[in-house]
PDB file of C-alpha atoms in Angstrom:
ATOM      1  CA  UNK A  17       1.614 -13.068  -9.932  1.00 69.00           C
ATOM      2  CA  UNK A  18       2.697 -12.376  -6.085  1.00 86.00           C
ATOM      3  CA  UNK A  19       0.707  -8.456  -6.232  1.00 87.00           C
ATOM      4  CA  UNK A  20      -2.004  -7.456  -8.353  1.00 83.00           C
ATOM      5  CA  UNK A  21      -2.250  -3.679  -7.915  1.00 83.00           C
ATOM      6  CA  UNK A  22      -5.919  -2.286  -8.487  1.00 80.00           C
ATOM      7  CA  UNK A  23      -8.045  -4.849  -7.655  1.00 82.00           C
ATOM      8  CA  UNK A  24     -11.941  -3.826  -7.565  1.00 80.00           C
ATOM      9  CA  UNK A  25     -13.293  -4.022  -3.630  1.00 76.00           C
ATOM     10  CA  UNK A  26     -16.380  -4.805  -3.953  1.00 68.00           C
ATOM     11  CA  UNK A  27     -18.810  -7.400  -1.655  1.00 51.00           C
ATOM     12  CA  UNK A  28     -18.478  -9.782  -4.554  1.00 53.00           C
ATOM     13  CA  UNK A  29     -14.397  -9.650  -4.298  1.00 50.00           C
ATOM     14  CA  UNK A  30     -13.788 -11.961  -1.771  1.00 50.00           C
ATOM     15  CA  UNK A  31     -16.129 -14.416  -2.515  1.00 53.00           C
ATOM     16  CA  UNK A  32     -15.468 -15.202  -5.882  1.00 55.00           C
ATOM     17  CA  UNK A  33     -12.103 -14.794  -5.539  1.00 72.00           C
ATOM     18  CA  UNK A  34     -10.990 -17.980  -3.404  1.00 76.00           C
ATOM     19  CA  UNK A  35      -7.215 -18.067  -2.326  1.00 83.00           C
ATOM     20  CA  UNK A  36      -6.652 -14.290  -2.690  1.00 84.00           C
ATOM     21  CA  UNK A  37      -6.709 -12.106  -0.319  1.00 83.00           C
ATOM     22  CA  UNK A  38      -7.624  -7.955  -0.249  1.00 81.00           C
ATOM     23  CA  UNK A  39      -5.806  -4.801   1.416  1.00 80.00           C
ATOM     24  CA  UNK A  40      -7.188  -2.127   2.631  1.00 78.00           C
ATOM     25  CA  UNK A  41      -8.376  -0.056  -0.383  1.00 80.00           C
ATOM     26  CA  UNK A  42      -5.721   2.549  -1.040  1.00 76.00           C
ATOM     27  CA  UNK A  43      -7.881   4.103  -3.767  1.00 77.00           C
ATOM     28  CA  UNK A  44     -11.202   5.621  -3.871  1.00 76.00           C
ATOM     29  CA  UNK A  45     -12.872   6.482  -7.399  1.00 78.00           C
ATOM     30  CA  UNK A  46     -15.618   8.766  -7.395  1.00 74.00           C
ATOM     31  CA  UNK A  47     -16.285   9.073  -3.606  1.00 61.00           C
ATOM     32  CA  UNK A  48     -14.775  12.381  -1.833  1.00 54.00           C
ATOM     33  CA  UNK A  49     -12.281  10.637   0.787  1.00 56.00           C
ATOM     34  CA  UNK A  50     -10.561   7.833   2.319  1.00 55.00           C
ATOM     35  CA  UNK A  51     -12.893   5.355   3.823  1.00 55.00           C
ATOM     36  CA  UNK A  52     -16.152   6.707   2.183  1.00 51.00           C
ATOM     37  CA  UNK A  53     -18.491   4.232   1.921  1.00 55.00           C
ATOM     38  CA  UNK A  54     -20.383   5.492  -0.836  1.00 59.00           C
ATOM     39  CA  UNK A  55     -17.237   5.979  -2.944  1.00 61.00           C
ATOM     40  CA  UNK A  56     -18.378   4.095  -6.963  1.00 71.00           C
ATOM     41  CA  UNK A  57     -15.140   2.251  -6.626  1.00 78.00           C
ATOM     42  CA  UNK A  58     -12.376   0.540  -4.372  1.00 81.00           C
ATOM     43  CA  UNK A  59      -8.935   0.049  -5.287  1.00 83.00           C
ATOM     44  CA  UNK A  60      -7.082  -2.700  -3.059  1.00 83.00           C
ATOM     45  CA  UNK A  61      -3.395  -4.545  -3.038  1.00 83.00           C
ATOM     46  CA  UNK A  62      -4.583  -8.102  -4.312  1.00 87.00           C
ATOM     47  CA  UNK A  63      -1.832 -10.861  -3.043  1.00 89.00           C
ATOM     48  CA  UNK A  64      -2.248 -14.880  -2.587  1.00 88.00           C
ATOM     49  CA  UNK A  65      -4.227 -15.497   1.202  1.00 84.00           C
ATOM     50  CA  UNK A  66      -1.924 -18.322   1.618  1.00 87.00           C
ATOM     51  CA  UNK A  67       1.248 -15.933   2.381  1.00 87.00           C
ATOM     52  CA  UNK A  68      -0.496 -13.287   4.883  1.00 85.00           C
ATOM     53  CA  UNK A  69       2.993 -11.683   6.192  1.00 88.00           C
ATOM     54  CA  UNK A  70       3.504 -10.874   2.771  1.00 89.00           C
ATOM     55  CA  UNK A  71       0.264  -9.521   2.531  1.00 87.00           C
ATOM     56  CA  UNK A  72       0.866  -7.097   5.205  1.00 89.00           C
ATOM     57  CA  UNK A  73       4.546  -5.929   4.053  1.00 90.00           C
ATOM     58  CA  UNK A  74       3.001  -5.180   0.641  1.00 89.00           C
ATOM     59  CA  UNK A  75       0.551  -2.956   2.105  1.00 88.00           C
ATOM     60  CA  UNK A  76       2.783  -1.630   4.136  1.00 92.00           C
ATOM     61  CA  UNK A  77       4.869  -0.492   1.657  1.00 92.00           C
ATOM     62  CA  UNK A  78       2.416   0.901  -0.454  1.00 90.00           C
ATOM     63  CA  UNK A  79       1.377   3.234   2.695  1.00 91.00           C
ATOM     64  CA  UNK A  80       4.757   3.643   3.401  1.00 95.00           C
ATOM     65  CA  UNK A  81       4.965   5.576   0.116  1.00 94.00           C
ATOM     66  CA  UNK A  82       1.394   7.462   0.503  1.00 93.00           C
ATOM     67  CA  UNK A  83       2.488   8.857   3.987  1.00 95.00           C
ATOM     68  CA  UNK A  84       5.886  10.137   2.891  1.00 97.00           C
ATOM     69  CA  UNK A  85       4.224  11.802   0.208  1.00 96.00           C
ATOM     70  CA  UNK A  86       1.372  13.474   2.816  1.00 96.00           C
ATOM     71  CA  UNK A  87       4.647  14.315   5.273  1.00 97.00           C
ATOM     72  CA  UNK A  88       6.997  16.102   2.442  1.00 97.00           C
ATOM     73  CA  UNK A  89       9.405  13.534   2.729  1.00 98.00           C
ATOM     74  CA  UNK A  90      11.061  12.242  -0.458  1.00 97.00           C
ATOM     75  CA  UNK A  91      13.746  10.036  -1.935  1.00 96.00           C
ATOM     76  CA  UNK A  92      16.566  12.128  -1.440  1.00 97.00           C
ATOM     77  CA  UNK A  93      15.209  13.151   2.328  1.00 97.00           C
ATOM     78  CA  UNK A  94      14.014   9.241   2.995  1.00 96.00           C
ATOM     79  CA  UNK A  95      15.964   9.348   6.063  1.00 95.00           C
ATOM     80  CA  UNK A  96      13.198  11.022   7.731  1.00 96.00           C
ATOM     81  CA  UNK A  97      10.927   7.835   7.418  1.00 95.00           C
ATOM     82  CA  UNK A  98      10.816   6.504  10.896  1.00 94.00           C
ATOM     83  CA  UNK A  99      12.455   2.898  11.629  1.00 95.00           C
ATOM     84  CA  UNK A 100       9.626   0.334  12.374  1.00 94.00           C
ATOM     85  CA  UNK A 101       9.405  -2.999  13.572  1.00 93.00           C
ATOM     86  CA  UNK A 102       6.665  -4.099  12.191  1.00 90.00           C
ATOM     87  CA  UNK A 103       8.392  -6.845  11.188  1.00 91.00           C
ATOM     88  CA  UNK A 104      10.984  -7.764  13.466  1.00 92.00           C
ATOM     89  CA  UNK A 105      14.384  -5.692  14.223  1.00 93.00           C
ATOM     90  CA  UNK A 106      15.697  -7.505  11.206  1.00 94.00           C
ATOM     91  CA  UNK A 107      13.538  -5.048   9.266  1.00 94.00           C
ATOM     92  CA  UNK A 108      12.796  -1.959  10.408  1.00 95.00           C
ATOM     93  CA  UNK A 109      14.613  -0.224   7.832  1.00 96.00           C
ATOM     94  CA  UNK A 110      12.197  -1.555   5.016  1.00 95.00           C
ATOM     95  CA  UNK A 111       9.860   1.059   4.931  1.00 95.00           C
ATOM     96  CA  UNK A 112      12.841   4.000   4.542  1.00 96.00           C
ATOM     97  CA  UNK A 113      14.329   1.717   2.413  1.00 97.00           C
ATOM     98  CA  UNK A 114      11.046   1.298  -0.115  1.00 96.00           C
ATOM     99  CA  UNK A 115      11.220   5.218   0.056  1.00 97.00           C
ATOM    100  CA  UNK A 116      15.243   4.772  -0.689  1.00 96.00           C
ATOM    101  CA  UNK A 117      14.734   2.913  -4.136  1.00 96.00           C
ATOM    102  CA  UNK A 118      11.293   4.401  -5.284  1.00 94.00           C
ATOM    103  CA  UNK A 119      10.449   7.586  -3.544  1.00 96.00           C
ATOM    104  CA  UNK A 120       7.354   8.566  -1.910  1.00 96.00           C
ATOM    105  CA  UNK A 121       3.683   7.962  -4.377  1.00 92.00           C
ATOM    106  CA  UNK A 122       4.323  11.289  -6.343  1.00 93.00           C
ATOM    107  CA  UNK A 123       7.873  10.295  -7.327  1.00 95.00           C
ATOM    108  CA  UNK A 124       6.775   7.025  -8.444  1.00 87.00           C
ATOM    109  CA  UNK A 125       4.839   8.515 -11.034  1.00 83.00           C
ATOM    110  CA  UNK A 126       7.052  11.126 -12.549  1.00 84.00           C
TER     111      UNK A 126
END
């Protein structure tokens, strides 16, 4: 498996889980906002440590899709996603391009 979507963040997590590695949780169960400490449960990106660019264009893309969805911008206006390079030149058309094939969060899901 190269992503695991909905991995469990808890203190436990990384320590029993050698050789993988956590986002940022992008989901928060029970707890009234991002970041909340207090939240019941975490919901994080769960990838292999060893590969930690791949790590971050994972998450990346997964935000990608959250903050189109907060800004109104969709699949068929994904040409409002800002080029990045996050990643190098090479790719700074990947996150308008994730929003290209799948759409923002919402339109994932419909």
């Amino acid at each position: 498996i190269d992503v695991y979507a909905g991995g469990e963040v808890n203190m436990n997590s990384n320590i029993l889980s050698p050789g993988l590695s956590f986002s940022r949780p992008y989901f928060y169960e029970g707890g009234p906002s991002r970041g909340n400490s207090t939240a019941e449960k975490a919901f994080s990106l769960v990838t292999q440590e060893a590969d930690a660019q791949f790590t971050d264009i994972v998450y990346w893309v997964v935000m990608a899709t959250i903050n189109a969805e907060e800004n109104g911008i969709t699949q068929m206006t994904s040409n409002e996603m800002p080029l990045v390079s996050l990643f190098g030149t090479g790719l700074k058309r990947l996150l308008r391009d994730a929003i290209i094939a799948v759409g923002n969060y919402d339109e994932m899901y419909r």
